[in-house]
Coordinates of C-alpha atoms and ligand atoms in Angstrom, one line a residue:
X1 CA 97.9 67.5 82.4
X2 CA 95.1 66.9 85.4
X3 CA 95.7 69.0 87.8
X4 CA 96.3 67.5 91.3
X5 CA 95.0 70.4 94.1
X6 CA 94.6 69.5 97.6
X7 CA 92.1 72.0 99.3
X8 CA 92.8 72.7 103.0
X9 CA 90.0 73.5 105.9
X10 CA 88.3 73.3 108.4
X11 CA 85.3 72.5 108.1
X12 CA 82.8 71.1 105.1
X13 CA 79.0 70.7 104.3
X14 CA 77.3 68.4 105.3
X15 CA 79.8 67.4 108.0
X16 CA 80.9 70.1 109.7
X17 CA 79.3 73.4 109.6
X18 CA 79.2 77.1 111.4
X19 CA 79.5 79.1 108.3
X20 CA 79.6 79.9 104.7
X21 CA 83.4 78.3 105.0
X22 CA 81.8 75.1 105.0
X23 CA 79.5 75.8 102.1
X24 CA 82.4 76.4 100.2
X25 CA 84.2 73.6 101.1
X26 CA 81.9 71.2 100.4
X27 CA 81.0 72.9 96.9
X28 CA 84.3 74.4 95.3
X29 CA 86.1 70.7 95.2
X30 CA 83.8 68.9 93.0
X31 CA 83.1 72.2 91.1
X32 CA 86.3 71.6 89.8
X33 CA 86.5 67.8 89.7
X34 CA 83.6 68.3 87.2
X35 CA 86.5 70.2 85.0
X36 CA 88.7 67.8 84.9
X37 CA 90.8 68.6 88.3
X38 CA 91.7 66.3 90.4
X39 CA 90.6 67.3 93.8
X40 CA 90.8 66.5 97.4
X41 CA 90.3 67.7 101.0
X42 CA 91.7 68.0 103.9
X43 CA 90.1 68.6 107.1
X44 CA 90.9 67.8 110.7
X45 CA 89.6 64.9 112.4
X46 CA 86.5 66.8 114.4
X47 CA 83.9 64.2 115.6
X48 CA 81.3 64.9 113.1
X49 CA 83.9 64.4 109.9
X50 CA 85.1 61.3 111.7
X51 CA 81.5 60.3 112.0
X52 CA 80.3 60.9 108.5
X53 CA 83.1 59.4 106.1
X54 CA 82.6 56.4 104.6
X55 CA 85.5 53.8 103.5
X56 CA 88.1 55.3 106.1
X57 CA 91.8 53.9 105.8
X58 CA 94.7 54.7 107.3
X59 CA 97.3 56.3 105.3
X60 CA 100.3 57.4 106.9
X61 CA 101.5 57.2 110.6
X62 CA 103.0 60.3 111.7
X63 CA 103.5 60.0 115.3
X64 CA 104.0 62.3 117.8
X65 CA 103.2 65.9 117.1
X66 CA 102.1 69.6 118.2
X67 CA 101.8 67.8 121.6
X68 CA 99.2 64.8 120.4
X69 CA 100.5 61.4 121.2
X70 CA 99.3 59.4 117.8
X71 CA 98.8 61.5 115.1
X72 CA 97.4 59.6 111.8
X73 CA 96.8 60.7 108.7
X74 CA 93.6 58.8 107.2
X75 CA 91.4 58.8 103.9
X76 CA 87.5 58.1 103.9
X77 CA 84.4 59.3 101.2
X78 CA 81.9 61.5 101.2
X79 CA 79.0 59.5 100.8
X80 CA 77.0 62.0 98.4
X81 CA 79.5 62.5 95.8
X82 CA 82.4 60.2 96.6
X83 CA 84.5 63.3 97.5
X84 CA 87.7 62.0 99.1
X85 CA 88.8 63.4 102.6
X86 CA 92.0 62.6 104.1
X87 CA 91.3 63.2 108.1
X88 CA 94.2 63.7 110.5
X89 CA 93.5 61.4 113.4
X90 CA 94.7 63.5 116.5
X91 CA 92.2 62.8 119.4
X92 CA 94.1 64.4 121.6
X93 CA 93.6 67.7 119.7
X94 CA 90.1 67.0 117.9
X95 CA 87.8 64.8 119.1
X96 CA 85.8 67.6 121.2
X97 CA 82.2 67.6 120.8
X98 CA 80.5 70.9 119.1
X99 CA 81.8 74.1 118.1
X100 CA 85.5 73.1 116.5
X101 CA 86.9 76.0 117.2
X102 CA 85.2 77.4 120.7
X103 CA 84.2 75.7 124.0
X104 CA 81.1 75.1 125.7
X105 CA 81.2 78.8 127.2
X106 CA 82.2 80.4 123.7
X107 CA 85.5 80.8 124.2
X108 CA 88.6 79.3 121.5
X109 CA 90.1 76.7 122.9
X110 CA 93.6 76.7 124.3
X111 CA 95.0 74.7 122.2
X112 CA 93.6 76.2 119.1
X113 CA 97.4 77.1 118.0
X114 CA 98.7 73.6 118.3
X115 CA 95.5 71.8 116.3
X116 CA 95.5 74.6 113.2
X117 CA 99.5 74.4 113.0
X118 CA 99.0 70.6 112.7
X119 CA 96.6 71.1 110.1
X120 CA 99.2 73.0 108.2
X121 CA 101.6 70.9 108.5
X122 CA 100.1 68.2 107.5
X123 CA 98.8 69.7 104.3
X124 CA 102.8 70.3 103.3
X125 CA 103.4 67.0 104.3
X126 CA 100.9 65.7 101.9
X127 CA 102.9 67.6 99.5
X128 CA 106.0 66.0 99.7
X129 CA 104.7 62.2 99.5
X130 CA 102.8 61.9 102.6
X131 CA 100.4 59.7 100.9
X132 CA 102.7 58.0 98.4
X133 CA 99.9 57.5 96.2
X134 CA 98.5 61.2 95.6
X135 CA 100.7 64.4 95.4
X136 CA 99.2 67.7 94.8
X137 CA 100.4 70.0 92.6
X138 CA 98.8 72.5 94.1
X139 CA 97.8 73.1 98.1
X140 CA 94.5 75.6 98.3
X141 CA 94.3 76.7 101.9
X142 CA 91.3 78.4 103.3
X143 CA 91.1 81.0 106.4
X144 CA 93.6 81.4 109.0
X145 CA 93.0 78.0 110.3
X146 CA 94.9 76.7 107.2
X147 CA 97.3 79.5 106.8
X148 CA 100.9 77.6 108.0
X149 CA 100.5 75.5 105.1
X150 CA 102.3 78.0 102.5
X151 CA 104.7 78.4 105.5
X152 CA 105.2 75.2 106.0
X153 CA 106.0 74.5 102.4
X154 CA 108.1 77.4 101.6
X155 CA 110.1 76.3 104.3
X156 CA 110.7 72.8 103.0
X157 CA 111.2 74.5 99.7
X158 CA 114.3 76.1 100.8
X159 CA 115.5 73.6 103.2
X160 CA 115.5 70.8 100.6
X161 CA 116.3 73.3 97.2
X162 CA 113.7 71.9 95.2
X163 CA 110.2 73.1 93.8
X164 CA 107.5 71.5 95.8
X165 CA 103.5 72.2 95.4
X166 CA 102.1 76.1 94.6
X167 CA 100.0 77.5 97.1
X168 CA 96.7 79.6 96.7
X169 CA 95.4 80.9 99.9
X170 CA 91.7 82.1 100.1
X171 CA 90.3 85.2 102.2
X172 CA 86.9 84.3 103.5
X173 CA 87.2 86.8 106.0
X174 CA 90.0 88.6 107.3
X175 CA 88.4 89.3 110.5
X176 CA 89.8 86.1 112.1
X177 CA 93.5 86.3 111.7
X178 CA 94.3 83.6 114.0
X179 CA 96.7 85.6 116.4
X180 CA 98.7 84.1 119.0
X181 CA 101.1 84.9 121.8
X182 CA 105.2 84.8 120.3
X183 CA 106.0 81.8 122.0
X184 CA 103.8 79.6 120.3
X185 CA 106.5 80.2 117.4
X186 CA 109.2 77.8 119.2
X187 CA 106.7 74.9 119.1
X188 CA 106.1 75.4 115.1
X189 CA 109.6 73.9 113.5
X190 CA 109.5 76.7 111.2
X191 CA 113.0 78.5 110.4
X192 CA 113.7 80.9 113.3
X193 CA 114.0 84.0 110.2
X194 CA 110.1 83.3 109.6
X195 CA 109.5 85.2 112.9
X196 CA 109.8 88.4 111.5
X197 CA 107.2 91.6 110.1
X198 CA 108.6 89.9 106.6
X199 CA 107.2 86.4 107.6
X200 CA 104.6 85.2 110.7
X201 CA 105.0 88.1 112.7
X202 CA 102.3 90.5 113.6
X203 CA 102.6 93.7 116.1
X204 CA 104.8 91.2 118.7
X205 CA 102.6 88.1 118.3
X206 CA 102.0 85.6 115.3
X207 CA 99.2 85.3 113.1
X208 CA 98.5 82.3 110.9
X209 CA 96.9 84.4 108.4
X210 CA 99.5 86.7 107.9
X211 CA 101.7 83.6 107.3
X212 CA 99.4 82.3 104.8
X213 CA 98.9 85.8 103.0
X214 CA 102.8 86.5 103.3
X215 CA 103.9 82.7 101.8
X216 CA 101.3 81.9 99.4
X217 CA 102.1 81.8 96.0
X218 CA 98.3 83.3 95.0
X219 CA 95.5 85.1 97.4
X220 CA 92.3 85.1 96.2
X221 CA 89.6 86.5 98.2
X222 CA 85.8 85.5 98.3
X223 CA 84.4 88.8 96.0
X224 CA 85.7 91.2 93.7
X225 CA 85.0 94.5 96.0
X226 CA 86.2 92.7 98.7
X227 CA 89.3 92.3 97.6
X228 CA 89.6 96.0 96.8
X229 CA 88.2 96.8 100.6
X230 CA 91.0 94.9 102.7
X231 CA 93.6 97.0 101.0
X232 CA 92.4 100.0 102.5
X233 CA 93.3 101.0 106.1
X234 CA 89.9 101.1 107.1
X235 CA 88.9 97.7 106.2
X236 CA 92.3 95.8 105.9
X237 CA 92.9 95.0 109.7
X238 CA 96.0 95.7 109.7
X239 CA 97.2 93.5 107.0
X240 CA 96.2 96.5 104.5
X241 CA 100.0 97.0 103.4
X242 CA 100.7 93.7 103.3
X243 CA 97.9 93.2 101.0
X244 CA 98.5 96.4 98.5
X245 CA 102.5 94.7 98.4
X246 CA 100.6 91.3 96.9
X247 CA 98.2 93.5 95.2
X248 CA 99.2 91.4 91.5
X249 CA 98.7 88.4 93.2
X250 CA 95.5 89.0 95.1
X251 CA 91.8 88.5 93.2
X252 CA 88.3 88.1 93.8
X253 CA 86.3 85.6 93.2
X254 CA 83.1 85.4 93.7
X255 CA 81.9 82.6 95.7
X256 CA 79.2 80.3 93.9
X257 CA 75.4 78.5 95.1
X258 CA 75.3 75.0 95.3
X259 CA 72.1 74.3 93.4
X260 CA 71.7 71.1 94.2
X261 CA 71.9 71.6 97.5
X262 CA 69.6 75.1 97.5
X263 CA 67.3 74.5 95.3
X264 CA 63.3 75.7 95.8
X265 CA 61.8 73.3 93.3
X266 CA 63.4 70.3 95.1
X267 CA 64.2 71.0 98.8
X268 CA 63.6 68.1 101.0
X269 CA 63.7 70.7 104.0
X270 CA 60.5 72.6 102.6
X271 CA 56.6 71.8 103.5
X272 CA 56.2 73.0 99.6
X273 CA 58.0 73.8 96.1
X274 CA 57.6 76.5 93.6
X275 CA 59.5 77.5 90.8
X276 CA 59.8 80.9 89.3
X277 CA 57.2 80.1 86.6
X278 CA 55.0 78.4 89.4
X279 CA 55.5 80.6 92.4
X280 CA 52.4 79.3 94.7
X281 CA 54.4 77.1 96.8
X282 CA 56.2 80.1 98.4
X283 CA 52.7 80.8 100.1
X284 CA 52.7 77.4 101.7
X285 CA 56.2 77.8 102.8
X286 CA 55.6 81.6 104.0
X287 CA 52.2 80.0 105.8
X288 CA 54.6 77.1 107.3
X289 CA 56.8 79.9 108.7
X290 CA 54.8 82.1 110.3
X291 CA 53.3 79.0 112.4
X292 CA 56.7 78.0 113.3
X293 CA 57.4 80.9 114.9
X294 CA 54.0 82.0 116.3
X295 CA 53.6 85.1 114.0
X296 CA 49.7 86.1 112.9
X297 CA 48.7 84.2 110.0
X298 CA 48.7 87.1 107.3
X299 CA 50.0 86.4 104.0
X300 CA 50.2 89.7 103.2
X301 CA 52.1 90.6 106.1
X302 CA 55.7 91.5 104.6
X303 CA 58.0 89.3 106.4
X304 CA 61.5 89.9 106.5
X305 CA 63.9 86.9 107.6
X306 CA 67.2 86.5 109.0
X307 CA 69.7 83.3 109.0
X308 CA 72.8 84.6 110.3
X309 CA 76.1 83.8 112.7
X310 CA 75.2 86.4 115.4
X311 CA 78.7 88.7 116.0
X312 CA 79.2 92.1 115.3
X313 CA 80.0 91.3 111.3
X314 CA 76.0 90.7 110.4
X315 CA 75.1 94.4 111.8
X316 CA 71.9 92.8 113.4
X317 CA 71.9 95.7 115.9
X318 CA 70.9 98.5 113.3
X319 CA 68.3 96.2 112.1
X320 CA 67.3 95.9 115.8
X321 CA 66.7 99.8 115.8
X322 CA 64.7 99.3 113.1
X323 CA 62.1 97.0 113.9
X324 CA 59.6 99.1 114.9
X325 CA 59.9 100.6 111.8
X326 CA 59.1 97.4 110.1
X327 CA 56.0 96.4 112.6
X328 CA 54.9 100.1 112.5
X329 CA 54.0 99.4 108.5
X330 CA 52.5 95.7 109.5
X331 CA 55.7 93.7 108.5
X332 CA 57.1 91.2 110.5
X333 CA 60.6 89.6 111.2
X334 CA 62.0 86.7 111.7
X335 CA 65.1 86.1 113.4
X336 CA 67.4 82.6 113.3
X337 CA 71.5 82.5 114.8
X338 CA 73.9 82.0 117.5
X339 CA 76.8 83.5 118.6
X340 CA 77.6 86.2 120.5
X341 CA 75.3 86.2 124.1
X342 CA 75.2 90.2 124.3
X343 CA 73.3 90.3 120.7
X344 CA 71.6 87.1 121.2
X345 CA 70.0 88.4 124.4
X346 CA 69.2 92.1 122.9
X347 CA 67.1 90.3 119.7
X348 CA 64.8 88.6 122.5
X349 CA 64.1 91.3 124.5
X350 CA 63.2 93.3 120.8
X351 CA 61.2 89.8 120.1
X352 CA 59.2 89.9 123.9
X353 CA 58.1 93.7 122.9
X354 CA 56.6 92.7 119.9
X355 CA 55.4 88.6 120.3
X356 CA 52.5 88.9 117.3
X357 CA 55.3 90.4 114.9
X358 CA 58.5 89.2 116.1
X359 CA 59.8 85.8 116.6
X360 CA 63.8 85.0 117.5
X361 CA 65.0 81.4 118.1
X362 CA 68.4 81.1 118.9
X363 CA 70.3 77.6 117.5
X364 CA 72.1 76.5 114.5
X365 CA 69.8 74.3 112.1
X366 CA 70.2 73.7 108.6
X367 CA 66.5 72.7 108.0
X368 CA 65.4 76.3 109.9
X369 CA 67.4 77.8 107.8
X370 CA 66.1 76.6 104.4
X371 CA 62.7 77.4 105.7
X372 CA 63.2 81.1 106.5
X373 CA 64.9 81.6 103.7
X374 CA 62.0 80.0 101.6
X375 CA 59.3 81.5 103.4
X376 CA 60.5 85.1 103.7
X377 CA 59.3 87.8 101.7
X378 CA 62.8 89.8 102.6
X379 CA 65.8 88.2 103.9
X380 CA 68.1 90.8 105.7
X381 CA 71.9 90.5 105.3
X382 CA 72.9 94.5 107.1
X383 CA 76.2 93.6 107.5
X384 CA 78.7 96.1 108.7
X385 CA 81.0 94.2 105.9
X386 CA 80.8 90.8 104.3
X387 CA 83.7 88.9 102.8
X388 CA 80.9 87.3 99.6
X389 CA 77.8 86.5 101.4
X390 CA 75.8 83.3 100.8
X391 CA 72.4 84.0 102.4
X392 CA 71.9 86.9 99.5
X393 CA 72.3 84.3 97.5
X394 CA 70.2 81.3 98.2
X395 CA 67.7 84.4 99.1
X396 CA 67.7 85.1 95.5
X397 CA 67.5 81.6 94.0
X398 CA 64.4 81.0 96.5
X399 CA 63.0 84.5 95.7
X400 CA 62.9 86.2 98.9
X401 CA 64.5 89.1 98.2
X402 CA 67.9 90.5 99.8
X403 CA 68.0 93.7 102.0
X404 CA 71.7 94.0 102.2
X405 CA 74.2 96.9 102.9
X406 CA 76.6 97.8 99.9
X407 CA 79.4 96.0 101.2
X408 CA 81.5 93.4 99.9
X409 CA 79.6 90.7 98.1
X410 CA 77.0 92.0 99.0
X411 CA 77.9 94.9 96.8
X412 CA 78.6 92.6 94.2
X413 CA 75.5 90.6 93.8
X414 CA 72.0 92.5 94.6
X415 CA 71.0 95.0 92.5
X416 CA 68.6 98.3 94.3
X417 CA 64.7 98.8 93.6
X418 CA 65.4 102.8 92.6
X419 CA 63.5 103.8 90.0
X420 CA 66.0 103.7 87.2
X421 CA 66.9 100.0 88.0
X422 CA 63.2 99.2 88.3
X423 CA 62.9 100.9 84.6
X424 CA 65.7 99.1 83.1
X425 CA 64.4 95.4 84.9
X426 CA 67.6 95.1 86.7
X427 CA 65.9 95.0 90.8
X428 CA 66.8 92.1 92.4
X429 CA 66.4 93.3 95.9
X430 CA 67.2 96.6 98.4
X431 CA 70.5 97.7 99.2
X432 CA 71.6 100.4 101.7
X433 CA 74.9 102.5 101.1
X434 CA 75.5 103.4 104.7
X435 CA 76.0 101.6 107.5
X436 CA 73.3 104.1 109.4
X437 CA 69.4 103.3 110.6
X438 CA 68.1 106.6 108.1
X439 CA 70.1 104.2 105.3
X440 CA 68.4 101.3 106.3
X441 CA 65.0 102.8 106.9
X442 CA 64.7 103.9 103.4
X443 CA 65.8 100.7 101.6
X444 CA 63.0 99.3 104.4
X445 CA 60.8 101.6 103.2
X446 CA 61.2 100.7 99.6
X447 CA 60.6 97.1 100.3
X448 CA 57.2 98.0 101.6
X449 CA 56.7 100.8 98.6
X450 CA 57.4 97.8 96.1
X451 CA 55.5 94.9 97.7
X452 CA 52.8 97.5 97.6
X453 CA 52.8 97.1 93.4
X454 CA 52.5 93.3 93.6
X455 CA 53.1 92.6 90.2
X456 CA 56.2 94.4 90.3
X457 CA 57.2 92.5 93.4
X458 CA 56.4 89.4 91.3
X459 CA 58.2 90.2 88.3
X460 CA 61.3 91.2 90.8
X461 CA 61.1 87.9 92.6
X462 CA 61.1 85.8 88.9
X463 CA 64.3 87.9 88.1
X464 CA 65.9 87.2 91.4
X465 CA 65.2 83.3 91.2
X466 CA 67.0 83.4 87.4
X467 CA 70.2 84.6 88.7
X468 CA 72.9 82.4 87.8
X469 CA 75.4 82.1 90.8
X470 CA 76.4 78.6 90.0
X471 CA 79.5 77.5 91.2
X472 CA 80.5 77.1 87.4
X473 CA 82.2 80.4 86.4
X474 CA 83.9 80.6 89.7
X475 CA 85.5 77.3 89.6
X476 CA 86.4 78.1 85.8
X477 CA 88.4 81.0 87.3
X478 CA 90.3 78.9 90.0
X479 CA 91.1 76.7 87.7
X480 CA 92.9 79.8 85.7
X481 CA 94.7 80.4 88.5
X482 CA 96.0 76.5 89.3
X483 CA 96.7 76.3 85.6
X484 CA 99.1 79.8 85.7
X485 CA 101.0 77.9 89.0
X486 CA 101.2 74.0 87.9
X487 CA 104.7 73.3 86.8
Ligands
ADP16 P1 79.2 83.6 107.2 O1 80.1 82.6 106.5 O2 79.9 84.9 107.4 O3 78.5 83.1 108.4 P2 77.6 83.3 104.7 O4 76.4 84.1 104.3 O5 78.7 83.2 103.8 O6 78.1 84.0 106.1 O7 77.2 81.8 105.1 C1 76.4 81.5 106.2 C2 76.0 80.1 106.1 O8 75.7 79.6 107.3 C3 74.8 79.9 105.2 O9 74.8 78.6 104.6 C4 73.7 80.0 106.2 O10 72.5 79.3 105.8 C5 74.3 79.2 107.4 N1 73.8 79.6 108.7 C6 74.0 80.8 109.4 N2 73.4 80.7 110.5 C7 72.7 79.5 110.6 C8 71.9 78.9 111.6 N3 71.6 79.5 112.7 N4 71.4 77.7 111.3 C9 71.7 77.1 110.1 N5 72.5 77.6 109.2 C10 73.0 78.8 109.4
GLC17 C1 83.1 84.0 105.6 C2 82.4 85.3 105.2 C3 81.3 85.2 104.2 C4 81.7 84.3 103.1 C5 82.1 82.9 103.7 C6 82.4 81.9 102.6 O1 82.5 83.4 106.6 O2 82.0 86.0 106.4 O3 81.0 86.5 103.7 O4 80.6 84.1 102.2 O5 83.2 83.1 104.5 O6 83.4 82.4 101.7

C-alpha cells in the first residue's frame, strides 16, 4: 500500500525561511516520496509561498473562519521538484509581508492564535475529504504552530465514531510552545472537555504544543539525546511529565542534510568549489570571506564563523566572552544573524573593539550564509541547547569544522579532537561539555592546538566532509513509523 502522509508547517525552503524548520520541510517530504510515500504539504498562505508556487488551483471553499472572511484552500508546485503544496488562502490572517510569525518591531502578532488554529484545522479537514481527491492516511504536524491538528482530529474521531488519519507530531524545539491566554479556547470549536491539564490546557492558559504532544498518535523529536533531554525537569519546559507519560511513543530522529541543496562541489552561492580529495577551493572561498567582511587578508588566520538565529538558544554570549581569547591567538570571527536587538547590539559593540578581527552583519541571507559556512575554518554552534542542529551539519559537509556544546544534536553528531579520538581517527570537530567560558576556552584552544599540526587539520577536515547525514536513513525511519500507524 502507498502511504498517503500530509506534512503540516509553517514554513518551507526555498519559500519561506527563518530556521532549520524550513530546511526540514522542504527536505523530509521528497525524502520520502523517493521511498515510495506519497507526500504532501501544507503550509499557510504567507506572501512568499503564495508568490513562489507554480500551477495554483483552488481546491475547496471553506468560508468564513477563525475570524477571516474567505478562507480557501488551494494547491500549487514547487517548481524544483514538483512538490505539491496545498495553501490556505486567508488574507485576512496571512498576507503580511516578512517575518510570518512576528511584526515589524519583533513582536508575534495578535492574531497569531487565530492563523496557527486555522492551520490545524485545516490539516484535519484535509483528512476527512477536504480535497476529495487526496486523503492522507497520515497527518505529520511540525512545531506548535501545527499542533491543533491531532486535536482537531481526535475530536472528529470521537464526534463521528470512526477511524480517521494517525498523527505523528514532531519536536523541533520545545522552546516555543505556542501559549495563549484561556479564552482563545471558545473561539477553537474543540470539545469543551479538551480544556483540561489532560488535553490543551497548560498552567491556566492553552498551549498548542501541549495539544499536539497530548493528541498525537506518535512524537518524534529532531535527535536522539534530545529526546532523552526534554524528559527531564531541567530541560522539558514544563511538558517534562507529559513527555516521560508518552515516553513509548516519543523518538528521535535525527534530522538529515539536503545534499543537493549544500553541497561544496556544486554551490551556486560560492566564488569557488572543492571537494574533499581537492580541497583548494576552500582558500578561494576563505579569501572571498574575509574581504566581505573587511577582515586582514591572512589565510592562516584561523577563522571561526557563525550563521545563527540570534536568541538566547545559540549561547552567542559566552562566545562573546570569548573573543578576545580567539583574537588574542590571531584568529578571527565572523558573525551572521538576527533576532533578538539586546544580543544583536552586544556582538557589534564586541565587533567595533576589534574591526581587523571581528566582523558582525546583522540580516537574514541564504547566499551569506553558504559563504561563511564555506569559508570558515571553525563554524561555532555554543548553544545553551539545540533541538538537532543543521549548521554542524552543512559545517561538516563543507569542512569547516564544528565548535559546538554537547547538547542535543549537537551531542549527537560532532565527535571531540582529544587525543584518544584523534588516535582512533574519529575528530570531526571540538565540543565543549559545559555551558561555561573555561569549557569553551579549552575546546577554543584545541582548535588552535590542531590547526597548528596542519596535516592533522587536513585529514580532520576530509573526515568531516565524508560524513553521511543524508536525509536517507532518517526518512527510512519515518517511514517505520507511518507504516506501524497506516491502517
Ligand atoms: P534553528 O532552526 O534553531 O535556527 P538550525 O541549525 O537547525 O537552527 O537551522 C538554522 C538554519 O537557518 C540553517 O539553514 C541556517 O543556515 C539558517 N540561518 C540561520 N541564520 C541565518 C541567516 N542570518 N541568514 C541565512 N540563513 C540563516
Ligand atoms: C529548530 C531547532 C533546531 C533544529 C530545527 C529543525 O529550530 O532549534 O535545532 O535543527 O528546528 O529541526
Amino acid at each position: 500500500m502507498t502511504i498517503r502522509a500530509l506534512h503540516v508547517a509553517s514554513e518551507l525552503y526555498p519559500l519561506l525561511k527563518t530556521g532549520g524548520l524550513a530546511d526540514v520541510a522542504g527536505a523530509l517530504p521528497p525524502a520520502l516520496i523517493e521511498r515510495g510515500a506519497d507526500v504532501r504539504v501544507l503550509l499557510p498562505g504567507f506572501p512568499a509561498v503564495l508568490a513562489g508556487l507554480t500551477d495554483m488551483k483552488e481546491v475547496a471553499r471553506i468560508g468564513q473562519r477563525f475570524g477571516a472572511a474567505h478562507v480557501t484552500l488551494e494547491q500549487g508546485k514547487l517548481g524544483a521538484n514538483g512538490l505539491i503544496v496545498y495553501v490556505i488562502r486567508a488574507d485576512s490572517l496571512y498576507e503580511r509581508a516578512g517575518n510570518p510569525y512576528l511584526d515589524a518591531e519583533h513582536v508575534p502578532y495578535g492574531d497569531n492564535g487565530q492563523r496557527f488554529a486555522l492551520l490545524g484545522w485545516v490539516a484535519a479537514q484535509l483528512a476527512q475529504q477536504l480535497d476529495p481527491a487526496w486523503t492522507p492516511h497520515i497527518v505529520h504536524a511540525h512545531d506548535w504552530h501545527a499542533g491543533l491538528a491531532p486535536a482537531y482530529l481526535k475530536a472528529a474521531e470521537r464526534a463521528q465514531g470512526r477511524a480517521l488519519a494517525n498523527t505523528v507530531f514532531t519536536i523541533h524545539n520545545l522552546a516555543y510552545q505556542g501559549v495563549f491566554p484561556a479564552q482563545l479556547f471558545d473561539q477553537l470549536e474543540l470539545p469543551p472537555d479538551f480544556f483540561d491539564m489532560h488535553g490543551v490546557e497548560f498552567y491556566g492558559q492553552l498551549s498548542f504544543l501541549k495539544a499536539g504532544l497530548y493528541y498525537s498518535d506518535r512524537i518524534t523529536t529532531v535527535s536522539p539525546t534530545y529526546s532523552r533531554e526534554i524528559q527531564t525537569i531541567a530541560q522539558g519546559g514544563g511538558l517534562d511529565a507529559l513527555l516521560r507519560t508518552r515516553t513509548h511513543d516519543l523518538s528521535g530522529i535525527l534530522n538529515g542534510v539536503d545534499y543537493t541543496v549544500w553541497n561544496p562541489s556544486t554551490d551556486a552561492l560560492l566564488p569557488d568549489h572543492y571537494t574533499s580529495t581537492r580541497l583548494s577551493g576552500k582558500n578561494a572561498c576563505k579569501a572571498a570571506l574575509q574581504k566581505r567582511f573587511g577582515l586582514a587578508q591572512q589565510s592562516d588566520a584561523l577563522l571561526f564563523g557563525v550563521v545563527s538565529r540570534l536568541t538566547e538558544q545559540k549561547g552567542l554570549d559566552l562566545l562573546l566572552a570569548a573573543t578576545p581569547e580567539i583574537v588574542r591567538r590571531g584568529g578571527q570571527l565572523v558573525v551572521f544573524g538576527t533576532g533578538d536587538p539586546a544580543i544583536e547590539h552586544g556582538l557589534q559593540r564586541v565587533a567595533q573593539s576589534h574591526p581587523e578581527s571581528v566582523a558582525v552583519e546583522l540580516g537574514f541571507d541564504e547566499g551569506l550564509a553558504h559563504a561563511i559556512v564555506a569559508g570558515s575554518d571553525v563554524i561555532a554552534v555554543p548553544s545553551r541547547f539545540e533541538p538537532c542542529g543543521l549548521t554542524q551539519l552543512y559545517a561538516l559537509a563543507y569542512g569547516s569544522l564544528p565548535l559546538v556544546h554537547c547538547v542535543g544534536g549537537l551531542a549527537d553528531t560532532v565527535v571531540d579532537a582529544s587525543l584518544e579520538n584523534l588516535a582512533d581517527d574519529l575528530t570531526t570537530g571540538f565540543v565543549f561539555n559545559h555551558f561555561d567560558p573555561h569549557s569553551l576556552a579549552l575546546a577554543i584552544r584545541r582548535a588552535f592546538a590542531l590547526y597548528g599540526r596542519r596535516s592533522e587539520w587536513k585529514a580532520t577536515m576530509r573526515r568531516a566532509m565524508r560524513q553521511d547525514f543524508g536525509w536517507g536513513a532518517s526518512a527510512d525511519r519515518y517511514l517505520t513509523l507511518y507504516r506501524e500507524l497506516a491502517p
